[in-house]
PDB file of C-alpha atoms in Angstrom:
ATOM      1  CA  GLN A   1      -6.531  18.249   3.266  1.00 86.00           C
ATOM      2  CA  VAL A   2      -5.736  14.668   2.060  1.00 91.00           C
ATOM      3  CA  GLN A   3      -5.637  11.679   4.329  1.00 95.00           C
ATOM      4  CA  LEU A   4      -4.670   8.092   3.808  1.00 96.00           C
ATOM      5  CA  VAL A   5      -5.802   5.627   6.381  1.00 96.00           C
ATOM      6  CA  GLU A   6      -4.678   1.991   6.342  1.00 96.00           C
ATOM      7  CA  SER A   7      -6.341  -0.951   8.023  1.00 96.00           C
ATOM      8  CA  GLY A   8      -6.140  -4.751   8.080  1.00 97.00           C
ATOM      9  CA  GLY A   9      -2.855  -5.433   9.647  1.00 96.00           C
ATOM     10  CA  GLY A  10      -2.292  -8.012  12.266  1.00 97.00           C
ATOM     11  CA  LEU A  11      -0.561 -11.121  13.589  1.00 98.00           C
ATOM     12  CA  VAL A  12      -0.714 -14.293  11.397  1.00 98.00           C
ATOM     13  CA  GLN A  13       1.186 -17.557  11.105  1.00 98.00           C
ATOM     14  CA  ALA A  14       3.337 -18.327   8.100  1.00 98.00           C
ATOM     15  CA  GLY A  15       1.339 -19.459   5.173  1.00 98.00           C
ATOM     16  CA  GLU A  16      -1.771 -17.538   6.082  1.00 98.00           C
ATOM     17  CA  SER A  17      -3.233 -14.465   4.417  1.00 98.00           C
ATOM     18  CA  LEU A  18      -4.160 -10.815   5.177  1.00 98.00           C
ATOM     19  CA  ARG A  19      -5.788  -8.081   3.194  1.00 98.00           C
ATOM     20  CA  LEU A  20      -4.797  -4.505   3.707  1.00 98.00           C
ATOM     21  CA  SER A  21      -6.968  -1.494   2.782  1.00 98.00           C
ATOM     22  CA  CYS A  22      -6.102   2.194   2.404  1.00 97.00           C
ATOM     23  CA  ALA A  23      -8.920   4.692   2.187  1.00 96.00           C
ATOM     24  CA  ALA A  24      -8.145   8.035   0.665  1.00 95.00           C
ATOM     25  CA  SER A  25     -10.208  11.068   1.785  1.00 92.00           C
ATOM     26  CA  GLY A  26     -10.216  14.778   0.904  1.00 90.00           C
ATOM     27  CA  SER A  27     -11.156  17.187  -1.739  1.00 86.00           C
ATOM     28  CA  PHE A  28      -8.538  16.061  -4.368  1.00 85.00           C
ATOM     29  CA  PHE A  29      -8.907  16.005  -8.163  1.00 83.00           C
ATOM     30  CA  SER A  30      -6.877  12.977  -9.041  1.00 88.00           C
ATOM     31  CA  ILE A  31      -4.882  10.255  -7.264  1.00 90.00           C
ATOM     32  CA  ASP A  32      -2.367   8.382  -9.315  1.00 92.00           C
ATOM     33  CA  PRO A  33      -0.481   6.062  -8.781  1.00 95.00           C
ATOM     34  CA  MET A  34      -1.139   4.357  -5.561  1.00 96.00           C
ATOM     35  CA  ASN A  35       1.562   2.440  -3.775  1.00 98.00           C
ATOM     36  CA  TRP A  36       2.199  -0.004  -0.918  1.00 98.00           C
ATOM     37  CA  TYR A  37       5.588   0.226   0.948  1.00 98.00           C
ATOM     38  CA  ARG A  38       6.771  -1.561   3.826  1.00 98.00           C
ATOM     39  CA  GLN A  39       9.497  -1.081   6.455  1.00 98.00           C
ATOM     40  CA  ALA A  40      10.976  -3.883   8.508  1.00 97.00           C
ATOM     41  CA  PRO A  41      12.918  -3.186  11.749  1.00 92.00           C
ATOM     42  CA  GLY A  42      16.392  -1.956  10.899  1.00 94.00           C
ATOM     43  CA  LYS A  43      15.691  -1.817   7.298  1.00 96.00           C
ATOM     44  CA  GLN A  44      14.952   0.865   4.787  1.00 97.00           C
ATOM     45  CA  ARG A  45      11.484   1.472   3.565  1.00 97.00           C
ATOM     46  CA  GLU A  46      10.851  -0.484   0.274  1.00 98.00           C
ATOM     47  CA  LEU A  47       8.384  -0.416  -2.458  1.00 98.00           C
ATOM     48  CA  VAL A  48       6.098  -3.409  -2.490  1.00 98.00           C
ATOM     49  CA  ALA A  49       3.588  -2.784  -5.174  1.00 98.00           C
ATOM     50  CA  THR A  50       2.241   0.019  -7.449  1.00 98.00           C
ATOM     51  CA  ILE A  51      -0.985   0.345  -9.406  1.00 97.00           C
ATOM     52  CA  THR A  52      -2.164   3.204 -11.713  1.00 95.00           C
ATOM     53  CA  SER A  53      -5.659   4.462 -12.203  1.00 92.00           C
ATOM     54  CA  VAL A  54      -6.016   2.296 -15.261  1.00 93.00           C
ATOM     55  CA  GLY A  55      -4.878  -0.866 -13.415  1.00 94.00           C
ATOM     56  CA  ARG A  56      -1.317  -1.173 -14.482  1.00 97.00           C
ATOM     57  CA  THR A  57       0.634  -2.926 -11.675  1.00 98.00           C
ATOM     58  CA  ASN A  58       4.192  -3.560 -10.657  1.00 98.00           C
ATOM     59  CA  TYR A  59       5.613  -5.632  -7.803  1.00 98.00           C
ATOM     60  CA  ALA A  60       8.790  -6.188  -5.936  1.00 98.00           C
ATOM     61  CA  ASP A  61      10.429  -9.557  -6.879  1.00 98.00           C
ATOM     62  CA  SER A  62      10.046 -10.632  -3.236  1.00 97.00           C
ATOM     63  CA  VAL A  63       6.250 -10.511  -3.346  1.00 98.00           C
ATOM     64  CA  LYS A  64       5.531 -11.497  -7.033  1.00 98.00           C
ATOM     65  CA  GLY A  65       2.994 -14.369  -7.171  1.00 97.00           C
ATOM     66  CA  ARG A  66       2.001 -13.870  -3.473  1.00 98.00           C
ATOM     67  CA  PHE A  67       0.607 -10.352  -3.289  1.00 98.00           C
ATOM     68  CA  THR A  68      -2.046  -8.638  -5.312  1.00 98.00           C
ATOM     69  CA  ILE A  69      -2.524  -4.982  -5.396  1.00 98.00           C
ATOM     70  CA  SER A  70      -5.981  -3.475  -6.574  1.00 97.00           C
ATOM     71  CA  ARG A  71      -7.858  -0.338  -6.199  1.00 96.00           C
ATOM     72  CA  ASP A  72     -11.515   0.779  -6.331  1.00 94.00           C
ATOM     73  CA  ASN A  73     -11.377   4.151  -7.989  1.00 91.00           C
ATOM     74  CA  ALA A  74     -15.024   4.902  -7.137  1.00 92.00           C
ATOM     75  CA  LYS A  75     -14.188   4.566  -3.368  1.00 93.00           C
ATOM     76  CA  ASN A  76     -10.729   5.939  -3.608  1.00 92.00           C
ATOM     77  CA  THR A  77      -9.562   2.833  -1.785  1.00 95.00           C
ATOM     78  CA  LEU A  78      -6.499   0.792  -2.286  1.00 97.00           C
ATOM     79  CA  TYR A  79      -5.939  -2.817  -1.356  1.00 98.00           C
ATOM     80  CA  LEU A  80      -3.184  -5.268  -0.829  1.00 98.00           C
ATOM     81  CA  GLN A  81      -4.078  -9.038  -0.796  1.00 98.00           C
ATOM     82  CA  MET A  82      -1.227 -10.954   0.773  1.00 98.00           C
ATOM     83  CA  ASN A  83      -1.056 -14.585   0.483  1.00 98.00           C
ATOM     84  CA  SER A  84       1.487 -17.269   1.510  1.00 98.00           C
ATOM     85  CA  LEU A  85       2.977 -14.739   4.176  1.00 98.00           C
ATOM     86  CA  ASN A  86       6.290 -15.662   5.583  1.00 97.00           C
ATOM     87  CA  PRO A  87       8.241 -14.160   8.473  1.00 97.00           C
ATOM     88  CA  GLU A  88      10.273 -11.980   6.072  1.00 97.00           C
ATOM     89  CA  ASP A  89       7.032 -10.085   5.279  1.00 98.00           C
ATOM     90  CA  THR A  90       6.947  -8.844   8.807  1.00 98.00           C
ATOM     91  CA  ALA A  91       6.945  -4.908   8.597  1.00 98.00           C
ATOM     92  CA  VAL A  92       4.889  -1.840   9.003  1.00 98.00           C
ATOM     93  CA  TYR A  93       3.089  -1.427   5.678  1.00 98.00           C
ATOM     94  CA  TYR A  94       2.413   2.098   4.390  1.00 98.00           C
ATOM     95  CA  CYS A  95      -0.006   3.387   1.841  1.00 97.00           C
ATOM     96  CA  ASN A  96       1.424   5.971  -0.573  1.00 97.00           C
ATOM     97  CA  ALA A  97      -0.208   8.004  -3.250  1.00 96.00           C
ATOM     98  CA  LEU A  98       0.457  10.868  -5.721  1.00 96.00           C
ATOM     99  CA  VAL A  99      -2.380  13.277  -5.283  1.00 94.00           C
ATOM    100  CA  LEU A 100      -3.489  16.226  -7.323  1.00 93.00           C
ATOM    101  CA  TYR A 101      -4.709  18.589  -4.620  1.00 90.00           C
ATOM    102  CA  SER A 102      -5.115  22.395  -4.880  1.00 90.00           C
ATOM    103  CA  GLY A 103      -3.474  22.399  -8.173  1.00 91.00           C
ATOM    104  CA  LYS A 104      -0.351  20.713  -7.115  1.00 92.00           C
ATOM    105  CA  TRP A 105       0.811  17.104  -7.311  1.00 94.00           C
ATOM    106  CA  LYS A 106       2.179  15.799  -3.870  1.00 94.00           C
ATOM    107  CA  TYR A 107       2.959  12.500  -2.348  1.00 96.00           C
ATOM    108  CA  TYR A 108       0.897  11.575   0.709  1.00 96.00           C
ATOM    109  CA  TRP A 109       1.503   8.765   3.284  1.00 97.00           C
ATOM    110  CA  GLY A 110      -0.630   6.844   5.604  1.00 97.00           C
ATOM    111  CA  GLN A 111       0.188   6.260   9.154  1.00 97.00           C
ATOM    112  CA  GLY A 112       1.127   2.575   8.545  1.00 97.00           C
ATOM    113  CA  THR A 113      -0.348  -0.681   9.653  1.00 97.00           C
ATOM    114  CA  GLN A 114       1.849  -3.565  11.393  1.00 98.00           C
ATOM    115  CA  VAL A 115       1.908  -6.970   9.757  1.00 98.00           C
ATOM    116  CA  THR A 116       3.542  -9.618  11.844  1.00 98.00           C
ATOM    117  CA  VAL A 117       4.121 -13.170  10.609  1.00 98.00           C
ATOM    118  CA  SER A 118       5.027 -15.899  12.983  1.00 97.00           C
ATOM    119  CA  SER A 119       6.922 -19.011  11.941  1.00 93.00           C
TER     120      SER A 119
END
């Protein structure tokens, strides 16, 4: 079984920062890529950032220059450093990863962590 568990969400004011973490556990062989998605109330889930096992990254235009995705391969942990937060960043943030488990590649999701930015 594979589990992704997010942490680090909370309530902050506009302009402040938060750091999200996502710990992957289970007897998997490989995990690549790892992604952060978010879903705001009444909106579709959107891809925020992606990172491969060799560190290649990609960001949504709305977060470029403010968010930084990183990962610790030894700890199977994904991070999202979010700076200069604004109310439009309010959403549930989900960790997502493509995992090689029991000989099959499959996407897994975390349970989500709420980020609320007040103006």
